[in-house]
Amino acid sequence: MTLINGLPAHVLLVHVVVVLIPLTALALVTAALWPGAARRLGVLLPAVALVSLVSVPLTTQAGEWLERHVDDDALVRRHTELGDGLLPWAVGLFVLAAVVWWAGRRAAAEPGQGRGTRWAALPVRIAVGVLSLAVAVGAVVDVYRIGDSGARAAWHDAYSKEATGAGHGS
């Protein structure tokens, strides 16, 4: 992807990533820590995680095209370097979302679980919850850092700190 309706695809696709990665992270942590939420979310959790995962390389690829079509700049290079690090976080979100979904389905398919079975699964649930929280925080922080660097690259010399008076009815 290079252009969408005459605009660089990256500047449009980035909004998908900025919305879906944090949304996926929030849904994952909620489902991992609250089994009722996992049951309610159902297949939607791994589906949203998959869309998030697919959107990352599409956005990165569009960003690499855009990088070749703007002036060489240290801020753009920094943004590109940071952007290349998001894919592992997105993979982690997807894998954990699939695990939480699968575990939720499995638990729902086992009617009449005894108390002993639940306690046996508790260490696994805690581990998945802690891992989900860690990956979710890492992904959201990375999205923030990438977005901040992209905004700096795009806007560092593109506006005046003083109002010019244009468009103020003067």
Coordinates of N, CA, C and O in Angstrom, one line a residue:
M1 N 0.8 -1.2 0.0 CA 0.0 0.0 0.0 C 0.9 1.2 0.0 O 1.8 1.3 0.8
T2 N 0.5 2.2 -0.9 CA 1.3 3.4 -0.9 C 0.4 4.6 -0.7 O 0.7 5.4 0.2
L3 N -0.7 4.7 -1.5 CA -1.5 5.9 -1.4 C -3.0 5.4 -1.2 O -3.4 4.4 -1.8
I4 N -3.7 6.2 -0.4 CA -5.2 6.0 -0.3 C -5.8 7.3 -0.5 O -5.6 8.3 0.2
N5 N -6.6 7.4 -1.6 CA -7.3 8.6 -2.0 C -6.3 9.8 -2.0 O -6.6 10.9 -1.6
G6 N -5.1 9.5 -2.6 CA -4.1 10.6 -2.7 C -3.3 10.9 -1.5 O -2.4 11.7 -1.6
L7 N -3.6 10.3 -0.4 CA -2.8 10.5 0.8 C -1.9 9.3 1.1 O -2.2 8.2 0.7
P8 N -0.7 9.5 1.6 CA 0.1 8.4 2.0 C -0.6 7.4 2.9 O -1.2 7.8 3.9
A9 N -0.6 6.2 2.6 CA -1.4 5.2 3.3 C -1.0 5.1 4.8 O -1.8 4.9 5.6
H10 N 0.3 5.4 5.0 CA 0.8 5.3 6.4 C 0.0 6.2 7.4 O -0.4 5.8 8.5
V11 N -0.2 7.4 6.9 CA -0.9 8.4 7.8 C -2.3 8.0 8.1 O -2.9 8.5 9.1
L12 N -2.9 7.2 7.3 CA -4.3 6.7 7.5 C -4.3 5.4 8.3 O -5.0 5.2 9.3
L13 N -3.4 4.5 7.9 CA -3.3 3.2 8.6 C -2.9 3.2 10.0 O -3.2 2.4 10.8
V14 N -2.0 4.2 10.3 CA -1.5 4.4 11.6 C -2.6 4.5 12.7 O -2.5 4.1 13.8
H15 N -3.8 5.1 12.2 CA -4.9 5.2 13.2 C -5.5 3.9 13.6 O -6.0 3.7 14.7
V16 N -5.4 2.9 12.7 CA -5.9 1.6 13.0 C -5.0 1.0 14.1 O -5.6 0.4 15.1
V17 N -3.7 1.1 14.0 CA -2.8 0.6 15.0 C -3.0 1.3 16.3 O -3.0 0.7 17.4
V18 N -3.1 2.6 16.3 CA -3.2 3.4 17.5 C -4.4 3.1 18.3 O -4.4 3.2 19.5
V19 N -5.5 2.7 17.6 CA -6.7 2.4 18.2 C -6.8 0.9 18.6 O -7.1 0.6 19.8
L20 N -6.4 0.0 17.7 CA -6.6 -1.4 18.0 C -5.6 -2.0 18.9 O -5.9 -2.9 19.7
I21 N -4.3 -1.6 18.9 CA -3.4 -2.2 19.8 C -3.7 -1.9 21.3 O -3.8 -2.9 22.1
P22 N -4.0 -0.7 21.7 CA -4.4 -0.4 23.1 C -5.8 -1.1 23.4 O -5.9 -1.6 24.5
L23 N -6.7 -1.1 22.4 CA -8.0 -1.8 22.7 C -7.8 -3.3 22.9 O -8.4 -3.9 23.8
T24 N -7.0 -3.9 22.1 CA -6.6 -5.3 22.2 C -6.0 -5.6 23.5 O -6.3 -6.6 24.2
A25 N -5.0 -4.7 23.9 CA -4.3 -4.9 25.2 C -5.3 -4.8 26.4 O -5.2 -5.6 27.3
L26 N -6.2 -3.8 26.3 CA -7.2 -3.7 27.4 C -8.1 -4.9 27.5 O -8.4 -5.5 28.5
A27 N -8.6 -5.4 26.3 CA -9.5 -6.5 26.3 C -8.8 -7.8 26.7 O -9.3 -8.6 27.5
L28 N -7.5 -7.9 26.3 CA -6.7 -9.1 26.8 C -6.5 -9.1 28.3 O -6.8 -10.2 28.9
V29 N -6.1 -8.1 28.9 CA -5.9 -8.0 30.3 C -7.2 -8.3 31.0 O -7.3 -9.1 32.0
T30 N -8.3 -7.7 30.6 CA -9.6 -7.9 31.2 C -10.0 -9.3 31.1 O -10.4 -9.9 32.1
A31 N -9.9 -9.9 30.0 CA -10.2 -11.3 29.8 C -9.3 -12.3 30.6 O -9.8 -13.3 31.1
A32 N -8.0 -11.9 30.6 CA -7.1 -12.8 31.3 C -7.3 -12.8 32.8 O -7.1 -13.8 33.5
L33 N -7.7 -11.7 33.4 CA -7.9 -11.5 34.8 C -9.3 -11.8 35.3 O -9.6 -12.0 36.4
W34 N -10.3 -11.8 34.3 CA -11.7 -12.0 34.7 C -12.3 -13.0 33.7 O -12.6 -12.6 32.6
P35 N -12.4 -14.2 34.1 CA -12.9 -15.3 33.2 C -14.3 -15.0 32.6 O -14.5 -15.4 31.5
G36 N -15.1 -14.3 33.4 CA -16.4 -13.9 32.8 C -16.3 -13.0 31.6 O -17.1 -13.2 30.6
A37 N -15.3 -12.1 31.6 CA -15.1 -11.3 30.4 C -14.6 -12.1 29.3 O -15.0 -11.8 28.1
A38 N -13.8 -13.1 29.5 CA -13.3 -13.9 28.5 C -14.4 -14.7 27.8 O -14.5 -14.8 26.6
R39 N -15.4 -15.2 28.6 CA -16.5 -15.8 28.0 C -17.4 -14.9 27.2 O -17.9 -15.2 26.2
R40 N -17.6 -13.7 27.7 CA -18.4 -12.7 27.0 C -17.8 -12.2 25.7 O -18.5 -12.0 24.7
L41 N -16.5 -12.0 25.8 CA -15.8 -11.6 24.5 C -15.7 -12.7 23.5 O -15.8 -12.4 22.3
G42 N -15.5 -13.9 24.0 CA -15.5 -15.1 23.0 C -14.5 -14.9 22.0 O -13.4 -14.4 22.2
V43 N -14.9 -15.3 20.7 CA -14.0 -15.3 19.6 C -13.6 -13.8 19.2 O -12.6 -13.6 18.4
L44 N -14.3 -12.8 19.7 CA -14.0 -11.4 19.3 C -12.6 -11.1 19.8 O -11.9 -10.3 19.1
L45 N -12.2 -11.6 21.0 CA -10.8 -11.3 21.5 C -9.7 -11.7 20.5 O -8.9 -10.8 20.1
P46 N -9.6 -12.9 20.1 CA -8.6 -13.3 19.1 C -8.8 -12.6 17.8 O -7.8 -12.4 17.1
A47 N -10.0 -12.4 17.4 CA -10.3 -11.8 16.1 C -9.8 -10.3 16.1 O -9.1 -9.9 15.1
V48 N -10.0 -9.6 17.1 CA -9.5 -8.2 17.2 C -8.0 -8.2 17.3 O -7.3 -7.4 16.6
A49 N -7.4 -9.2 18.0 CA -6.0 -9.3 18.1 C -5.4 -9.6 16.8 O -4.3 -9.1 16.4
L50 N -6.1 -10.4 16.0 CA -5.6 -10.8 14.6 C -5.6 -9.6 13.7 O -4.6 -9.3 13.0
V51 N -6.6 -8.8 13.7 CA -6.7 -7.6 12.9 C -5.6 -6.6 13.4 O -5.0 -6.0 12.5
S52 N -5.4 -6.5 14.7 CA -4.3 -5.6 15.2 C -3.0 -6.1 14.6 O -2.2 -5.3 14.2
L53 N -2.7 -7.4 14.7 CA -1.5 -8.0 14.3 C -1.3 -7.7 12.8 O -0.2 -7.3 12.4
V54 N -2.3 -7.9 12.0 CA -2.2 -7.7 10.5 C -1.9 -6.3 10.2 O -1.2 -5.9 9.3
S55 N -2.5 -5.4 11.0 CA -2.4 -3.9 10.7 C -1.0 -3.4 10.9 O -0.6 -2.4 10.3
V56 N -0.2 -4.1 11.8 CA 1.1 -3.6 12.1 C 2.0 -3.7 10.9 O 2.6 -2.7 10.5
P57 N 2.2 -4.8 10.3 CA 3.1 -4.9 9.1 C 2.6 -4.1 7.9 O 3.4 -3.5 7.2
L58 N 1.3 -4.0 7.8 CA 0.7 -3.1 6.7 C 1.1 -1.7 6.9 O 1.5 -1.0 6.0
T59 N 1.0 -1.2 8.1 CA 1.3 0.2 8.5 C 2.8 0.4 8.4 O 3.3 1.5 7.9
T60 N 3.6 -0.5 8.8 CA 5.0 -0.4 8.8 C 5.5 -0.4 7.3 O 6.3 0.4 7.0
Q61 N 4.9 -1.2 6.5 CA 5.3 -1.3 5.1 C 4.9 0.1 4.4 O 5.7 0.6 3.6
A62 N 3.8 0.6 4.7 CA 3.4 1.9 4.2 C 4.3 3.0 4.7 O 4.6 4.0 4.0
G63 N 4.7 2.9 5.9 CA 5.6 3.9 6.5 C 7.0 3.8 5.8 O 7.6 4.9 5.6
E64 N 7.5 2.6 5.5 CA 8.7 2.5 4.8 C 8.7 3.1 3.4 O 9.6 3.8 2.9
W65 N 7.5 3.0 2.7 CA 7.3 3.7 1.5 C 7.4 5.2 1.6 O 8.0 5.9 0.9
L66 N 6.7 5.7 2.7 CA 6.6 7.1 2.9 C 8.0 7.6 3.3 O 8.4 8.7 2.8
E67 N 8.8 6.9 4.0 CA 10.1 7.3 4.4 C 11.0 7.6 3.2 O 11.8 8.5 3.2
R68 N 10.8 6.8 2.1 CA 11.6 6.9 0.9 C 11.1 8.2 0.1 O 11.7 8.6 -0.9
H69 N 9.9 8.7 0.5 CA 9.4 9.9 -0.2 C 9.4 11.2 0.6 O 8.7 12.1 0.2
V70 N 10.1 11.2 1.7 CA 10.3 12.5 2.4 C 11.7 12.7 2.6 O 12.6 11.9 2.3
D71 N 12.1 14.0 3.0 CA 13.5 14.3 3.2 C 14.1 13.4 4.3 O 13.4 13.1 5.2
D72 N 15.4 13.1 4.1 CA 16.1 12.3 5.1 C 16.2 13.2 6.3 O 16.6 14.3 6.3
D73 N 15.8 12.6 7.4 CA 15.8 13.3 8.7 C 16.0 12.4 9.8 O 15.5 11.2 9.8
A74 N 16.8 12.8 10.9 CA 17.1 11.9 12.0 C 15.8 11.5 12.7 O 15.7 10.4 13.2
L75 N 14.8 12.5 12.8 CA 13.6 12.2 13.5 C 12.8 11.1 12.8 O 12.2 10.2 13.4
V76 N 12.8 11.1 11.5 CA 12.1 10.1 10.7 C 12.8 8.8 10.8 O 12.1 7.7 11.0
R77 N 14.1 8.8 10.8 CA 14.8 7.5 11.0 C 14.5 6.9 12.4 O 14.3 5.7 12.5
R78 N 14.5 7.8 13.4 CA 14.2 7.3 14.8 C 12.8 6.7 14.8 O 12.6 5.6 15.4
H79 N 11.8 7.3 14.2 CA 10.4 6.8 14.1 C 10.4 5.5 13.4 O 9.7 4.6 13.9
T80 N 11.1 5.4 12.3 CA 11.1 4.1 11.6 C 11.7 3.0 12.4 O 11.2 1.9 12.4
E81 N 12.8 3.3 13.1 CA 13.5 2.3 14.0 C 12.5 1.8 15.1 O 12.4 0.6 15.4
L82 N 11.8 2.8 15.7 CA 10.9 2.4 16.8 C 9.7 1.6 16.2 O 9.3 0.6 16.8
G83 N 9.2 2.0 15.0 CA 8.1 1.3 14.4 C 8.4 -0.2 14.1 O 7.5 -1.0 14.2
D84 N 9.7 -0.4 13.8 CA 10.0 -1.8 13.5 C 9.9 -2.7 14.7 O 9.9 -4.0 14.6
G85 N 9.9 -2.2 15.9 CA 9.8 -3.0 17.1 C 8.4 -3.3 17.6 O 8.3 -4.1 18.6
L86 N 7.4 -2.9 16.9 CA 6.0 -3.2 17.4 C 5.5 -4.6 17.0 O 4.7 -5.1 17.8
L87 N 6.0 -5.1 16.0 CA 5.4 -6.4 15.5 C 5.6 -7.5 16.6 O 4.6 -8.2 16.8
P88 N 6.7 -7.7 17.3 CA 6.7 -8.7 18.3 C 5.7 -8.5 19.4 O 5.1 -9.5 20.0
W89 N 5.4 -7.2 19.8 CA 4.3 -7.0 20.8 C 3.0 -7.4 20.3 O 2.2 -8.0 21.0
A90 N 2.7 -7.1 19.0 CA 1.4 -7.5 18.4 C 1.3 -9.0 18.3 O 0.2 -9.5 18.5
V91 N 2.4 -9.7 18.0 CA 2.4 -11.2 18.0 C 2.0 -11.7 19.4 O 1.2 -12.6 19.6
G92 N 2.7 -11.1 20.4 CA 2.4 -11.5 21.8 C 1.0 -11.3 22.2 O 0.4 -12.1 22.8
L93 N 0.4 -10.1 21.8 CA -1.0 -9.9 22.1 C -1.9 -10.9 21.4 O -2.8 -11.5 22.1
F94 N -1.6 -11.3 20.2 CA -2.4 -12.3 19.5 C -2.3 -13.6 20.1 O -3.3 -14.3 20.3
V95 N -1.1 -14.1 20.4 CA -0.9 -15.4 21.0 C -1.6 -15.5 22.3 O -2.3 -16.5 22.6
L96 N -1.4 -14.5 23.1 CA -2.0 -14.5 24.5 C -3.6 -14.4 24.3 O -4.3 -15.1 25.1
A97 N -4.1 -13.7 23.4 CA -5.5 -13.6 23.2 C -6.1 -14.9 22.8 O -7.1 -15.4 23.2
A98 N -5.3 -15.6 21.9 CA -5.8 -17.0 21.5 C -5.7 -18.0 22.7 O -6.7 -18.8 22.8
V99 N -4.7 -17.9 23.5 CA -4.6 -18.7 24.7 C -5.8 -18.5 25.7 O -6.4 -19.4 26.2
V100 N -6.0 -17.2 25.9 CA -7.1 -16.8 26.9 C -8.5 -17.3 26.3 O -9.3 -17.8 27.0
W101 N -8.7 -17.1 25.0 CA -9.9 -17.5 24.4 C -10.1 -19.0 24.5 O -11.1 -19.5 24.8
W102 N -9.0 -19.7 24.1 CA -9.0 -21.2 24.1 C -9.3 -21.7 25.5 O -10.1 -22.6 25.8
A103 N -8.6 -21.1 26.5 CA -8.8 -21.6 27.9 C -10.2 -21.3 28.4 O -10.8 -22.1 29.1
G104 N -10.8 -20.2 28.0 CA -12.2 -19.8 28.3 C -13.1 -20.8 27.7 O -14.1 -21.2 28.4
R105 N -12.9 -21.2 26.5 CA -13.8 -22.2 25.8 C -13.7 -23.5 26.5 O -14.7 -24.2 26.7
R106 N -12.4 -23.9 26.8 CA -12.2 -25.2 27.5 C -12.9 -25.3 28.8 O -13.5 -26.3 29.2
A107 N -12.8 -24.2 29.6 CA -13.4 -24.1 30.9 C -14.9 -24.2 30.8 O -15.6 -24.9 31.6
A108 N -15.5 -23.5 29.8 CA -16.9 -23.6 29.6 C -17.4 -24.9 29.2 O -18.5 -25.3 29.4
A109 N -16.5 -25.7 28.5 CA -16.9 -27.0 28.0 C -16.8 -28.1 29.0 O -17.3 -29.2 28.8
E110 N -16.3 -27.8 30.2 CA -16.1 -28.7 31.3 C -17.1 -28.4 32.4 O -16.8 -27.7 33.4
P111 N -18.4 -28.9 32.2 CA -19.4 -28.6 33.2 C -19.1 -29.3 34.6 O -18.4 -30.3 34.6
G112 N -19.5 -28.6 35.6 CA -19.3 -29.2 36.9 C -17.9 -29.3 37.4 O -17.5 -30.3 38.1
Q113 N -17.0 -28.4 37.0 CA -15.6 -28.4 37.5 C -15.6 -28.4 39.0 O -16.3 -27.6 39.7
G114 N -14.9 -29.3 39.6 CA -14.7 -29.3 41.0 C -13.8 -28.2 41.5 O -13.0 -27.7 40.7
R115 N -13.8 -28.0 42.8 CA -12.9 -26.9 43.4 C -11.5 -27.3 43.2 O -10.6 -26.4 42.9
G116 N -11.1 -28.5 43.2 CA -9.7 -28.9 43.1 C -9.2 -28.6 41.7 O -8.1 -28.2 41.5
T117 N -10.0 -28.8 40.7 CA -9.6 -28.5 39.3 C -9.4 -27.0 39.1 O -8.4 -26.6 38.5
R118 N -10.2 -26.2 39.7 CA -10.0 -24.7 39.6 C -8.7 -24.3 40.3 O -8.0 -23.5 39.7
W119 N -8.4 -24.9 41.4 CA -7.2 -24.5 42.1 C -6.0 -25.0 41.4 O -4.9 -24.3 41.3
A120 N -6.1 -26.1 40.7 CA -5.0 -26.6 39.9 C -4.7 -25.7 38.7 O -3.5 -25.5 38.3
A121 N -5.7 -25.1 38.2 CA -5.6 -24.2 37.1 C -5.2 -22.7 37.5 O -4.8 -21.9 36.7
L122 N -5.3 -22.5 38.8 CA -5.0 -21.1 39.3 C -3.6 -20.6 39.0 O -3.4 -19.5 38.5
P123 N -2.5 -21.4 39.2 CA -1.2 -21.0 38.8 C -1.0 -20.6 37.3 O -0.4 -19.7 37.0
V124 N -1.7 -21.4 36.5 CA -1.6 -21.1 35.1 C -2.3 -19.8 34.8 O -1.9 -19.0 34.0
R125 N -3.5 -19.7 35.4 CA -4.3 -18.4 35.1 C -3.5 -17.2 35.6 O -3.5 -16.2 35.0
I126 N -2.8 -17.3 36.7 CA -2.0 -16.2 37.3 C -0.9 -15.9 36.3 O -0.6 -14.7 36.0
A127 N -0.2 -17.0 35.8 CA 0.9 -16.8 34.9 C 0.4 -16.1 33.6 O 1.1 -15.2 33.1
V128 N -0.7 -16.6 33.1 CA -1.2 -16.0 31.8 C -1.6 -14.5 32.1 O -1.4 -13.6 31.3
G129 N -2.2 -14.3 33.3 CA -2.6 -12.9 33.6 C -1.5 -12.0 33.7 O -1.5 -10.8 33.2
V130 N -0.4 -12.4 34.4 CA 0.8 -11.6 34.6 C 1.5 -11.4 33.2 O 1.9 -10.2 32.9
L131 N 1.6 -12.4 32.4 CA 2.2 -12.3 31.1 C 1.3 -11.4 30.2 O 1.9 -10.5 29.5
S132 N 0.0 -11.5 30.3 CA -0.9 -10.6 29.5 C -0.7 -9.2 29.9 O -0.6 -8.3 29.0
L133 N -0.6 -8.9 31.2 CA -0.4 -7.6 31.7 C 0.9 -7.0 31.2 O 1.0 -5.9 30.7
A134 N 2.0 -7.8 31.2 CA 3.3 -7.3 30.8 C 3.3 -7.0 29.3 O 3.8 -6.0 28.9
V135 N 2.8 -7.9 28.5 CA 2.7 -7.7 27.1 C 1.8 -6.5 26.7 O 2.2 -5.7 25.8
A136 N 0.7 -6.4 27.4 CA -0.2 -5.3 27.1 C 0.4 -4.0 27.4 O 0.4 -3.0 26.6
V137 N 1.1 -3.9 28.6 CA 1.8 -2.6 28.9 C 2.9 -2.3 27.9 O 3.1 -1.2 27.5
G138 N 3.7 -3.3 27.6 CA 4.8 -3.2 26.6 C 4.3 -2.7 25.3 O 4.8 -1.8 24.7
A139 N 3.2 -3.3 24.8 CA 2.6 -2.9 23.5 C 2.1 -1.4 23.5 O 2.4 -0.7 22.6
V140 N 1.4 -1.1 24.6 CA 0.8 0.3 24.7 C 1.9 1.3 24.8 O 1.9 2.4 24.2
V141 N 2.9 1.0 25.6 CA 4.1 2.0 25.8 C 4.8 2.1 24.4 O 5.2 3.2 24.0
D142 N 5.0 1.0 23.7 CA 5.6 1.1 22.4 C 4.8 1.9 21.4 O 5.4 2.7 20.7
V143 N 3.5 1.7 21.4 CA 2.7 2.5 20.5 C 2.8 4.0 20.8 O 2.9 4.8 20.0
Y144 N 2.8 4.3 22.1 CA 3.0 5.7 22.5 C 4.3 6.2 22.0 O 4.4 7.3 21.5
R145 N 5.4 5.5 22.3 CA 6.7 6.0 21.9 C 6.8 6.2 20.4 O 7.4 7.1 19.9
I146 N 6.3 5.2 19.6 CA 6.3 5.3 18.2 C 5.5 6.5 17.7 O 5.9 7.3 16.8
G147 N 4.3 6.6 18.3 CA 3.4 7.8 17.9 C 4.0 9.1 18.2 O 4.0 10.0 17.4
D148 N 4.6 9.2 19.4 CA 5.3 10.4 19.8 C 6.4 10.8 18.8 O 6.6 11.9 18.4
S149 N 7.2 9.8 18.5 CA 8.3 10.0 17.6 C 7.8 10.4 16.2 O 8.4 11.2 15.5
G150 N 6.7 9.8 15.8 CA 6.1 10.1 14.5 C 5.6 11.5 14.4 O 5.8 12.3 13.4
A151 N 4.9 11.9 15.5 CA 4.4 13.3 15.6 C 5.5 14.3 15.6 O 5.5 15.3 14.9
R152 N 6.6 14.0 16.3 CA 7.8 14.9 16.3 C 8.4 15.0 14.9 O 8.8 16.1 14.4
A153 N 8.5 13.9 14.2 CA 9.0 13.9 12.9 C 8.2 14.6 11.9 O 8.7 15.4 11.0
A154 N 6.9 14.5 12.0 CA 6.0 15.2 11.1 C 5.8 16.7 11.4 O 5.6 17.5 10.5
W155 N 5.9 17.1 12.6 CA 5.5 18.4 13.0 C 6.7 19.3 13.5 O 6.5 20.5 13.9
H156 N 7.9 18.8 13.6 CA 9.0 19.5 14.3 C 9.2 20.9 13.7 O 9.6 21.8 14.5
D157 N 9.1 21.1 12.5 CA 9.2 22.5 11.9 C 8.1 22.9 11.1 O 8.2 23.7 10.2
A158 N 6.9 22.4 11.3 CA 5.8 22.6 10.4 C 4.7 23.6 11.0 O 3.7 23.7 10.4
Y159 N 5.0 24.2 12.1 CA 4.1 25.2 12.6 C 4.8 26.3 13.3 O 6.0 26.2 13.7
S160 N 4.1 27.4 13.5 CA 4.7 28.6 14.2 C 4.2 28.6 15.7 O 3.0 28.3 15.9
K161 N 5.1 28.8 16.6 CA 4.7 28.9 18.0 C 3.8 30.1 18.3 O 3.2 30.2 19.3
E162 N 3.9 31.1 17.4 CA 3.2 32.3 17.5 C 2.0 32.3 16.5 O 2.2 31.9 15.4
A163 N 0.9 32.8 17.0 CA -0.3 32.8 16.0 C 0.0 33.8 14.9 O 0.6 34.9 15.2
T164 N -0.4 33.4 13.7 CA -0.1 34.3 12.6 C -1.2 35.2 12.3 O -1.1 36.2 11.5
G165 N -2.4 35.0 12.9 CA -3.5 35.9 12.7 C -4.4 35.4 11.5 O -5.5 35.8 11.3
A166 N -3.9 34.5 10.7 CA -4.7 34.0 9.6 C -5.8 33.1 10.1 O -5.7 32.3 11.0
G167 N -7.0 33.4 9.5 CA -8.1 32.6 9.9 C -8.8 33.0 11.2 O -9.7 32.3 11.7
H168 N -8.4 34.2 11.7 CA -9.0 34.6 13.0 C -10.0 35.8 12.7 O -10.3 36.5 13.6
G169 N -10.4 36.0 11.5 CA -11.4 37.0 11.2 C -10.8 38.4 11.2 O -11.5 39.4 11.4
S170 N -9.5 38.6 11.2 CA -8.9 39.9 11.2 C -8.8 40.5 9.9 O -8.8 40.0 8.9

